[in-house]
Coordinates of C-alpha atoms in Angstrom, one line a residue:
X1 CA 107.8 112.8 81.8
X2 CA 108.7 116.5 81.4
X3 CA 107.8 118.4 84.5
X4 CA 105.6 121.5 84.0
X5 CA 107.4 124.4 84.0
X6 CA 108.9 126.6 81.0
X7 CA 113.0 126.6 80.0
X8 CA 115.5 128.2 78.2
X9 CA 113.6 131.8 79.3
X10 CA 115.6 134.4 77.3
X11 CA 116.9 137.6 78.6
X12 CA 115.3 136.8 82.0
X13 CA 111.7 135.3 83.1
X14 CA 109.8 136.4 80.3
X15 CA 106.3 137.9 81.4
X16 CA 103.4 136.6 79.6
X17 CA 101.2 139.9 77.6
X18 CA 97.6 140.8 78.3
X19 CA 95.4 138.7 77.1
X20 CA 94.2 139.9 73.2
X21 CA 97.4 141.7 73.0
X22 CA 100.4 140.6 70.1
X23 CA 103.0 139.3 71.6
X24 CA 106.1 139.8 69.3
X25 CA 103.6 140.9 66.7
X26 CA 102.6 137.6 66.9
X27 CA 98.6 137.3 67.0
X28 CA 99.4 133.7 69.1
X29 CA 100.1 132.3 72.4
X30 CA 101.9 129.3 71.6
X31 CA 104.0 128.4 68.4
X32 CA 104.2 125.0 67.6
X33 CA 107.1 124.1 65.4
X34 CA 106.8 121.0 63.7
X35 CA 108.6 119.0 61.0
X36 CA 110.5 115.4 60.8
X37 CA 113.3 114.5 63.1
X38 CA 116.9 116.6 61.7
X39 CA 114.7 119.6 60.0
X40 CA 115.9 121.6 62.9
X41 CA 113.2 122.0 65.2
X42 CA 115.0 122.7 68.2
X43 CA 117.4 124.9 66.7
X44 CA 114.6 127.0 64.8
X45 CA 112.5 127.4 67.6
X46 CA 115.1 128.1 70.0
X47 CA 116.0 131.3 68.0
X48 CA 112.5 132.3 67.6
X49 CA 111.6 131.6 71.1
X50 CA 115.3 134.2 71.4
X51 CA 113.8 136.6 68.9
X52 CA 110.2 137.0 70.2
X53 CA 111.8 136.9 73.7
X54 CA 109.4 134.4 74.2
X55 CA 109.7 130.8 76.8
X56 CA 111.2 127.9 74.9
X57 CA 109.9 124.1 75.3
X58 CA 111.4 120.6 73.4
X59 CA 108.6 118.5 72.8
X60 CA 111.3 115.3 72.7
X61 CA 111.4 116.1 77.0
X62 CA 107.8 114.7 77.4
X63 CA 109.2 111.0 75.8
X64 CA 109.5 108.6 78.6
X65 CA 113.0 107.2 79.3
X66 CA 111.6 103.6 77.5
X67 CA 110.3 105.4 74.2
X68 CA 113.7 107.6 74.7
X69 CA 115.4 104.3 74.7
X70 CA 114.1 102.4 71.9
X71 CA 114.0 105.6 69.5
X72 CA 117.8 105.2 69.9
X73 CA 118.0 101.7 69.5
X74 CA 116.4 102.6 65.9
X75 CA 112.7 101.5 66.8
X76 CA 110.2 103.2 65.9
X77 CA 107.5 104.0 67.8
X78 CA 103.8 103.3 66.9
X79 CA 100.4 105.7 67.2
X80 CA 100.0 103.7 70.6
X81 CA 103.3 104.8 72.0
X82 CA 102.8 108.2 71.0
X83 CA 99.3 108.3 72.6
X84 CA 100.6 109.4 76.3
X85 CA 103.5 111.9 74.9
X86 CA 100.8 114.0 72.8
X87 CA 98.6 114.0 75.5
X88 CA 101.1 115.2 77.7
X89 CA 102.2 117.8 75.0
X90 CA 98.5 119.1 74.5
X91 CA 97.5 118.9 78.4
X92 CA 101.3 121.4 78.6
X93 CA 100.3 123.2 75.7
X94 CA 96.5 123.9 77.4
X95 CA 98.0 125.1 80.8
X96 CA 100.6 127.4 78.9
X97 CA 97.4 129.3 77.4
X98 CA 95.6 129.6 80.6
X99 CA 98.4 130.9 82.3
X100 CA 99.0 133.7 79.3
X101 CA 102.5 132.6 78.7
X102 CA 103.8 132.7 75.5
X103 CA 106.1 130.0 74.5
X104 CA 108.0 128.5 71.1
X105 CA 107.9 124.3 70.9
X106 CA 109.3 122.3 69.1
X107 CA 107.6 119.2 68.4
X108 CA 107.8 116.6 65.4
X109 CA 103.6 116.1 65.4
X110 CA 104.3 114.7 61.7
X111 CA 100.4 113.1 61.6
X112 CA 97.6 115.4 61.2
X113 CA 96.0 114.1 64.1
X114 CA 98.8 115.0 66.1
X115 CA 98.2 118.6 65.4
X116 CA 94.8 118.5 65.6
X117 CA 95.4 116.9 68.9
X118 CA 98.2 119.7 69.5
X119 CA 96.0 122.9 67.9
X120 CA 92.5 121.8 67.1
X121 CA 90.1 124.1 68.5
X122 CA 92.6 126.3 69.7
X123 CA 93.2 129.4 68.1
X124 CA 96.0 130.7 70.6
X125 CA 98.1 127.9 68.7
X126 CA 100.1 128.3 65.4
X127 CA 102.0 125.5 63.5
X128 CA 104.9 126.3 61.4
X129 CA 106.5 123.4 59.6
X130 CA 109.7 122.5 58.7
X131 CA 109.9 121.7 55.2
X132 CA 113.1 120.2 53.7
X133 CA 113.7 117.1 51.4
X134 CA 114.7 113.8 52.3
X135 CA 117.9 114.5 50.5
X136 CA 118.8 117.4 52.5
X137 CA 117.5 115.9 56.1
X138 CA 119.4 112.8 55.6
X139 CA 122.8 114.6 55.5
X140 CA 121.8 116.6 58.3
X141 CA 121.1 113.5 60.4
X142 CA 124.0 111.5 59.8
X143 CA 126.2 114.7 60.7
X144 CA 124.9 114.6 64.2
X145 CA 125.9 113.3 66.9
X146 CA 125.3 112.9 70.7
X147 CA 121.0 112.7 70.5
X148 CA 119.3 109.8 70.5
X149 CA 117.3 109.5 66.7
X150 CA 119.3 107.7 64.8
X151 CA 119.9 108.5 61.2
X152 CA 118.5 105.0 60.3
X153 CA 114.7 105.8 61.4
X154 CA 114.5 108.9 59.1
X155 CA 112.2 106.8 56.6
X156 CA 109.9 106.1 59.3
X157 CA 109.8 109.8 59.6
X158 CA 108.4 110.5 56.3
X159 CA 106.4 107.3 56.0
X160 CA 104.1 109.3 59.0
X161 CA 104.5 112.3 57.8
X162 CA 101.6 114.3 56.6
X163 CA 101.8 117.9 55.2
X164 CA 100.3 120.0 56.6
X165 CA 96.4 121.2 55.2
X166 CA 95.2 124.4 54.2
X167 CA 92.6 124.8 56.8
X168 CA 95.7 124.0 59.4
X169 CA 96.6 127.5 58.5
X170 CA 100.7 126.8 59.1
X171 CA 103.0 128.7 58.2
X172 CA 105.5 126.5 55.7
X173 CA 108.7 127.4 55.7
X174 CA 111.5 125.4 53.8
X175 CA 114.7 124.8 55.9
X176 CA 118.0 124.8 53.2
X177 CA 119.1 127.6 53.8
X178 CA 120.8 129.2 57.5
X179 CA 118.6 128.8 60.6
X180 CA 118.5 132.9 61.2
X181 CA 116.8 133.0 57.5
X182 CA 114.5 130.4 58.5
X183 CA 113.5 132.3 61.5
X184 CA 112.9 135.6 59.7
X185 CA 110.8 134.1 57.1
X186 CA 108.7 132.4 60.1
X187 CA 108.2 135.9 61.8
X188 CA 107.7 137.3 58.4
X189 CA 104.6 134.8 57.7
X190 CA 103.5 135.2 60.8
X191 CA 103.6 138.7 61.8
X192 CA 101.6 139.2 58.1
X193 CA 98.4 137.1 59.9
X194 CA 96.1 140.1 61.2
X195 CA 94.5 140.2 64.2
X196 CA 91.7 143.0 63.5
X197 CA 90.2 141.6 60.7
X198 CA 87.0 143.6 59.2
X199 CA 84.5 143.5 62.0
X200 CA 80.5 144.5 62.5
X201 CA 79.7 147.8 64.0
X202 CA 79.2 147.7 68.1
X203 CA 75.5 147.0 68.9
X204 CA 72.9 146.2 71.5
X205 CA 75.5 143.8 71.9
X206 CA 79.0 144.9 71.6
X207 CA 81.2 143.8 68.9
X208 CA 80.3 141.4 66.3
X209 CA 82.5 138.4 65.3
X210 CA 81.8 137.1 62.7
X211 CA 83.5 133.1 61.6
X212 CA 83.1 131.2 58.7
X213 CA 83.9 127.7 57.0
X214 CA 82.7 126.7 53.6
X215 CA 78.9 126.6 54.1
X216 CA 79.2 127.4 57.8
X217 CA 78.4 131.1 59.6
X218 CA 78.6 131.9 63.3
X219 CA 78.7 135.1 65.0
X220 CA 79.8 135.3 68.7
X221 CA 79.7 139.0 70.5
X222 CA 81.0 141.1 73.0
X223 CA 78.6 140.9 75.7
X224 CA 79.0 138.3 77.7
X225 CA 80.8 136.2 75.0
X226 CA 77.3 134.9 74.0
X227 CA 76.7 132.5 70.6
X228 CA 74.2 135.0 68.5
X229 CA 73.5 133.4 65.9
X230 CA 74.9 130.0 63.9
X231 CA 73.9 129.0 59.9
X232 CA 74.4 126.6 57.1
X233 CA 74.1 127.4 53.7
X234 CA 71.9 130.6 54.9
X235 CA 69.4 128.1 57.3
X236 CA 69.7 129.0 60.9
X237 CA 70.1 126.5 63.5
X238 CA 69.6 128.4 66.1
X239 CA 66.9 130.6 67.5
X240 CA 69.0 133.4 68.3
X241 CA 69.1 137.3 68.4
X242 CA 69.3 139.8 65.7
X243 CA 72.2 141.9 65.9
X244 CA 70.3 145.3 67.2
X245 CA 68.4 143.3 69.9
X246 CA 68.6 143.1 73.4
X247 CA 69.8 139.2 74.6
X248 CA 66.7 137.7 76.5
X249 CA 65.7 134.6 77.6
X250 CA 69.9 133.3 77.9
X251 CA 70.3 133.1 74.2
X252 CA 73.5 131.9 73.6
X253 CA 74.6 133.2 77.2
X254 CA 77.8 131.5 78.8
X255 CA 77.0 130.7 82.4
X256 CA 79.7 131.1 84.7
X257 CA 80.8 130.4 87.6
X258 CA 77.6 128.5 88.1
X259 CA 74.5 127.4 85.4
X260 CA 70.6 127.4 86.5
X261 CA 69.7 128.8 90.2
X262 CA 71.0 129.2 93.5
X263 CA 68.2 129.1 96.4
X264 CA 68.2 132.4 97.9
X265 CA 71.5 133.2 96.2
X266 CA 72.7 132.1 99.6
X267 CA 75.4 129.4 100.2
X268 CA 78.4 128.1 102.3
X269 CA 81.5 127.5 101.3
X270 CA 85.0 127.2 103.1
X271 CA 83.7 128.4 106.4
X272 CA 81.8 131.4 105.0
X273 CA 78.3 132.3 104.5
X274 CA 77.9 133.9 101.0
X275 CA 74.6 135.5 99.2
X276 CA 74.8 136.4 96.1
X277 CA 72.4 139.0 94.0
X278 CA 68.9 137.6 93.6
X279 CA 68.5 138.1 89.7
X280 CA 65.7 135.9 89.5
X281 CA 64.0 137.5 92.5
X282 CA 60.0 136.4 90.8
X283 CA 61.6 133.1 92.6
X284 CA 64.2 134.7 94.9
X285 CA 67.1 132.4 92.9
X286 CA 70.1 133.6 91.4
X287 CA 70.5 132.5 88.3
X288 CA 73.1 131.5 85.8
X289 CA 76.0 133.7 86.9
X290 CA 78.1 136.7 87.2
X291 CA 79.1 136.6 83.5
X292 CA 76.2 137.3 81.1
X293 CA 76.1 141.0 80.9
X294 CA 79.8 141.7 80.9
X295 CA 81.9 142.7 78.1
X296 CA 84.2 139.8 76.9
X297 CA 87.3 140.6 75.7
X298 CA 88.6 139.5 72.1
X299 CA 91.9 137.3 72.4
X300 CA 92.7 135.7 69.3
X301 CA 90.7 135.5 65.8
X302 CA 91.0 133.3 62.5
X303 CA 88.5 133.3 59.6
X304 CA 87.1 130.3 61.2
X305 CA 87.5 130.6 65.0
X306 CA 87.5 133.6 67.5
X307 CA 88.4 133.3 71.5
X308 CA 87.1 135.6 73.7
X309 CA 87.4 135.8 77.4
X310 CA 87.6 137.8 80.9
X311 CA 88.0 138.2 84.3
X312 CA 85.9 137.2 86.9
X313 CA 86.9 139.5 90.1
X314 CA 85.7 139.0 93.5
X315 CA 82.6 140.4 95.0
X316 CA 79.9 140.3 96.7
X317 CA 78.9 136.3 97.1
X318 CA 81.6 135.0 95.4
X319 CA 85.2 136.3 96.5
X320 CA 87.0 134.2 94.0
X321 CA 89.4 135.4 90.8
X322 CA 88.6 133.2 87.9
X323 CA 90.4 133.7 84.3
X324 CA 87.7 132.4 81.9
X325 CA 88.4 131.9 78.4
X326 CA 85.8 131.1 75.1
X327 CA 86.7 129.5 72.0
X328 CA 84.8 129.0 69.3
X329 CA 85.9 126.8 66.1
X330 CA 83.8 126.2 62.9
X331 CA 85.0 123.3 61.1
X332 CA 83.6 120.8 58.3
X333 CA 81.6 119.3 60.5
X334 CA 80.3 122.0 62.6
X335 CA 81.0 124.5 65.9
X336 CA 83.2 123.5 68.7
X337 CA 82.8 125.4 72.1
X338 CA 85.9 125.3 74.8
X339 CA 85.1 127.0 77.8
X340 CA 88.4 127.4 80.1
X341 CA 88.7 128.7 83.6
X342 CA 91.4 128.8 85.6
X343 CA 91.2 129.8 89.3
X344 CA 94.2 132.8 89.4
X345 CA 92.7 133.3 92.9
X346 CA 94.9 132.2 96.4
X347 CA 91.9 130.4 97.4
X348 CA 89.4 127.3 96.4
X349 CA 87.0 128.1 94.6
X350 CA 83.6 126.6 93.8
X351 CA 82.8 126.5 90.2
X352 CA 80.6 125.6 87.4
X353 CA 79.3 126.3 83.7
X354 CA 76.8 126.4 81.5
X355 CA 75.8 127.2 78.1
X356 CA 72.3 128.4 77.0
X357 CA 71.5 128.4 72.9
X358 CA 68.2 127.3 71.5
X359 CA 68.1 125.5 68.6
X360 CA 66.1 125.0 65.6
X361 CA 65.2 122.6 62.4
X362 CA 63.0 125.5 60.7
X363 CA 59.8 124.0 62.0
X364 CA 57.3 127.3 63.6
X365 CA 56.6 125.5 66.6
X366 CA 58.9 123.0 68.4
X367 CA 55.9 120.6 69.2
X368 CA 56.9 118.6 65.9
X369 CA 60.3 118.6 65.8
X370 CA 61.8 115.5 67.3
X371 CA 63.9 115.0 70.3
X372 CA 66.0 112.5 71.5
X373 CA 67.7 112.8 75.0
X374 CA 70.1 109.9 75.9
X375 CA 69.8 110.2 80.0
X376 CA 68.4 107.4 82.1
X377 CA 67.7 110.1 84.9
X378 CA 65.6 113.4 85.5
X379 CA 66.1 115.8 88.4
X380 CA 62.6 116.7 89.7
X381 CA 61.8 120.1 90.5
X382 CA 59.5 122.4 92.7
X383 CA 57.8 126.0 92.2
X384 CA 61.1 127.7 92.2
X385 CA 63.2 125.8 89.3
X386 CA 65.3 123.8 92.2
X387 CA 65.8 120.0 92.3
X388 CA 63.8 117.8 94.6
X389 CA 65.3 115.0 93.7
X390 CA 66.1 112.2 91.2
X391 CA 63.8 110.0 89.6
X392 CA 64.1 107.0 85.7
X393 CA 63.0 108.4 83.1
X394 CA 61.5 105.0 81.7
X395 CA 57.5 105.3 81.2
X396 CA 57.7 109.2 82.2
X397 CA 56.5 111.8 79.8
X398 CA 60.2 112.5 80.3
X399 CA 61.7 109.8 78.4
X400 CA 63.5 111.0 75.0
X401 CA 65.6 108.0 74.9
X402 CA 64.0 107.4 71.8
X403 CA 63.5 110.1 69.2
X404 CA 59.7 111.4 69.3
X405 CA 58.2 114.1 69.0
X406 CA 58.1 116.9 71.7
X407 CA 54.1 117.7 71.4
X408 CA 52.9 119.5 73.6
X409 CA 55.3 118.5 77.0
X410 CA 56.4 121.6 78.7
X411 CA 60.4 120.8 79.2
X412 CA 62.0 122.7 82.0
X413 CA 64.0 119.5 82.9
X414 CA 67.7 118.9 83.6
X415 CA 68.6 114.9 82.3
X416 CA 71.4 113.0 83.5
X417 CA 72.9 109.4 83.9
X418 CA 73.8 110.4 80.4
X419 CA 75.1 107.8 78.0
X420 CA 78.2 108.2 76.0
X421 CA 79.8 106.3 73.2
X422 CA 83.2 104.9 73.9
X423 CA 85.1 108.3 73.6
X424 CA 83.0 109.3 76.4
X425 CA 80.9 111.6 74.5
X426 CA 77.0 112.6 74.9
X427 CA 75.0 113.5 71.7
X428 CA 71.2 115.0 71.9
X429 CA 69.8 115.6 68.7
X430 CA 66.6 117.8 67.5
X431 CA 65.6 116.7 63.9
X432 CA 63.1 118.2 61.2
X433 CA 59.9 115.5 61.4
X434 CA 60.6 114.4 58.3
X435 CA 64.2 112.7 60.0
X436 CA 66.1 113.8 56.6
X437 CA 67.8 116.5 58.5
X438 CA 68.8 118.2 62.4
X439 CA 71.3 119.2 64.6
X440 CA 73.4 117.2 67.1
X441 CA 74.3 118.7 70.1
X442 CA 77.8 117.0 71.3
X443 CA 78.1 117.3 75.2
X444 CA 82.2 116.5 74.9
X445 CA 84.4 117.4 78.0
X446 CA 83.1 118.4 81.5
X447 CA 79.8 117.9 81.3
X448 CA 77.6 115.9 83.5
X449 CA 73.9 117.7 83.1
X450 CA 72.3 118.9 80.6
X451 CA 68.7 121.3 80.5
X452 CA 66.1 121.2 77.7
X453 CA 63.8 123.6 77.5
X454 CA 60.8 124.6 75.5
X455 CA 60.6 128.2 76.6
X456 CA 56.8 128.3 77.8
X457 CA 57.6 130.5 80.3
X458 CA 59.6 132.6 78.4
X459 CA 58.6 136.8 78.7
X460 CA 57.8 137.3 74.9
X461 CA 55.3 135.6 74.6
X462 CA 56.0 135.5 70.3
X463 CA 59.3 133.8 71.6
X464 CA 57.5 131.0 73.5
X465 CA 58.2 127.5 71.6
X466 CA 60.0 128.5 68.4
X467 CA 63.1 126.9 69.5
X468 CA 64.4 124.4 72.2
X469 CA 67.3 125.5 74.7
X470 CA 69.4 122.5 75.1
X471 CA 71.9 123.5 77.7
X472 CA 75.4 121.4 78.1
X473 CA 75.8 122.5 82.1
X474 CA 78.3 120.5 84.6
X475 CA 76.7 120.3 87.8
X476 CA 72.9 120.9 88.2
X477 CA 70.7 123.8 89.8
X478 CA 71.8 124.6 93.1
X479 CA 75.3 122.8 93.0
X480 CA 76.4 125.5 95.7
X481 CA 74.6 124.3 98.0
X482 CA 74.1 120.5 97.7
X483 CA 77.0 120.0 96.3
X484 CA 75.6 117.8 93.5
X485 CA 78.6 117.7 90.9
X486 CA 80.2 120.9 92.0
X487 CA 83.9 121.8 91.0
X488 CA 86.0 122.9 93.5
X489 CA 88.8 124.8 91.5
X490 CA 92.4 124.9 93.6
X491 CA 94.4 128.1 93.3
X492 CA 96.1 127.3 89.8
X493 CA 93.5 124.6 88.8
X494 CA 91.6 124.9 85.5
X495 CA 88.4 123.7 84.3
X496 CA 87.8 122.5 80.6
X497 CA 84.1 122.5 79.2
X498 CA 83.7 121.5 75.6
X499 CA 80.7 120.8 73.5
X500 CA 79.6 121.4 69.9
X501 CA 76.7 122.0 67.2
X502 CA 76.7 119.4 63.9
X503 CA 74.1 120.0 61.8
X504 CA 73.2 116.6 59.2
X505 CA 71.3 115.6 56.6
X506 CA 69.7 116.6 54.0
X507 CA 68.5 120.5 54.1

């Protein structure tokens, strides 16, 4: 397996842009270059690797020895054997955007599920495909010599391949002609993609980005990266904040590096006593972070998709460098959220996140909609919001195992024992009492907790119950101090947190 470094640098090391700013005029961090074995990948993305002065990567150097082997020995290999490459690829690809490197690789991903695999949800990633005919690619392949595809699995090639989709947004470039014109026609496509694209005025706050897809509208903004507002076909599924309005109650907040309380903002870690600002000082907690009312910097942005991120410097109570990252993704289905952190620190770290939207099904009150929590397990609480312990859920008020409606319970209650379908995958749903129609809320990746909340104790009191907080979070309240879940993050480590919104039904 390839080892996880960057090669054929050109001109020297090549050091990796500011986050948010074009590299190369390129509004990407990583160009995938795709297209069936003989197209030229290699060749193509080696020169624009050369003329971006960006890093260059062959995807072929993450193929084991054994798939190496039989590939020459003209057998093809099956989805299965591809399975651990494209992980591999996607899991390189991942620690290339944390890092802010900017790299070219070239990588046959002929299925669209390889590149989704490859780009999905990642807007730092760009596919341009290879286009040439069978005709052409043929000759090509039986004029080489010395690499180990034979000519004789080219039809096995384009029996997997699948072109790539307009909402893949790739740049499709066709190959006969002279690999220089191939490049310039790549640069040319993709230089022409803006990356300041019409944007709402600054409010309470900051910047307003604005994605769509089909019937789908979200709108993510400056301040703290928060989730303002999301919409089908004009219905709004979550109770969020106009743009002119001050964020309260966490609406749509990311919650870094911890979600929910710490007891007396006071904790130890690595041999050190550390307190923290008490911002919930009615309990003397701190609560949900150093994140929320910082400005987020824009990274990349589609029609459809917008990351955001910043830096977390050290300070008071928490002397740690984190590089957190925020993409959001509309898609036929719904919106994908990818939190990334990486510890750019030269210590451990202790880390966790959260996310804090409220949702709705257009009902006034939330007592009617129904709720349905997966978890076999609640944490129990006292006075001050912190966890006394774990207790079932079975013949509790607390049991949503089965959807009901929430009536009058007053949720301030963090479920786990959580249970997930066989891709490993949590889903909580809130639906209209009817049942023709809700939202699913899709805990994916990094998640072990998650809060619901009916916002009784909320400071508007016109706020109180019109929607239901359910909060994806990966350790519980006071994780800094018990422990309970807690990721440590190594100098160099990163942290992936995904989850998403699908609405259904009938509306």
């Amino acid at each position: 397996m390839a080892r996880d470094h960057v090669r054929g640098h050109v001109h020297g090391p090549t050091r990796a842009p500011p986050r948010g700013v074009r590299t190369g005029g390129i509004p990407a961090t990583v160009v995938v270059v795709t297209g069936v074995a003989g197209a030229g990948k290699s060749t193509v993305a080696l020169l624009l690797a050369h003329r971006l002065g960006w890093a260059y990567q062959d995807a072929d150097d993450f193929h084991t020895p054994v798939n190496r082997a039989r590939m020459a020995a003209g057998e093809a290999l099956t989805d299965e054997d591809r399975r651990p490459w494209l992980a591999a690829v996607a899991a390189w690809i991942g620690r290339r955007i944390a890092a802010r490197e900017p790299v070219v690789i070239a990588c046959s991903a002929l299925k669209r599920a390889y590149r989704d695999q490859l780009a999905g949800g990642r807007p730092e990633v760009r596919l341009v495909h290879l286009h040439g005919s069978r005709q052409l690619i043929r000759s090509r392949l039986v004029a080489r010599h010395g690499h180990f595809f034979p000519a004789q699995l080219l039809d096995s090639q384009f029996a997997d391949l699948q072109e790539p989709e307009p909402d893949e947004r790739a740049c499709v470039v066709d190959v006969d002609r002279p690999p220089e014109a191939v490049v310039a026609a790549i640069v040319a496509q993709l230089s022409a993609v803006p990356t300041e694209e019409p944007h709402m005025p600054p409010t309470a706050s900051g910047e307003q980005w604005r994605l769509r897809h089909g019937a789908h509208e979200a709108v993510v903004v400056e301040l703290g990266g928060a989730l303002r507002h999301y919409a089908v076909d004009g219905r709004p599924l979550l109770d969020g904040f106009a743009a002119g309005e001050r964020i309260t109650g966490g609406r749509g907040q990311l919650l870094v590096p911890w979600p929910n309380r710490v007891a007396g903002g006071s904790y130890r870690f690595g041999g050190e006593e550390l307190r923290l600002p008490l911002t919930e000082p009615e309990n003397g907690n701190a609560i949900h972070g150093l994140l929320r009312w910082v400005p987020w910097r824009l990274q990349a942005r589609g029609e459809d998709a917008v990351t955001v991120g910043t830096t977390l410097f050290p300070q008071p109570g928490y002397p740690y460098r984190l590089e957190v990252a925020a993409a959001y993704r509309l898609g036929p289905e719904g919106l994908d959220t990818t939190v990334t952190t990486t510890n750019v620190g030269d210590a451990a770290a202790p880390y966790g996140v959260g996310q804090h939207p409220y949702l709705t099904v257009g009902t006034d009150l939330v007592d009617t909609a129904l709720l349905t929590v997966p978890a076999r397990h609640r944490l129990r609480t006292d006075e001050h919001g912190l966890p006394t312990g774990e207790e079932p859920v079975e013949g509790t008020a607390y049991d949503f195992r089965t959807a009901r409606p929430i009536g009058e319970e007053h949720l301030d209650t963090a479920y786990t024992g959580l249970d997930r379908d066989p891709a490993g995958h949590c889903t909580v749903r809130l639906a209209h009492p009817s049942g023709r129609h809700g939202i699913d809320v899709r805990l994916v990746e990094g998640i072990r907790y998650v809060q619901v909340y009916t916002g009784d104790t909320l400071s508007e009191h016109g706020r109180r119950r019109r929607g239901v907080a359910i909060e994806p979070m990966s350790c519980p309240a006071d994780a800094f101090r018990s422990g309970t879940a807690l990721t440590v993050l190594q100098p160099g480590d990163s942290h992936v947190f995904r989850w998403g919104l699908a609405p259904w039904g009938s509306w």
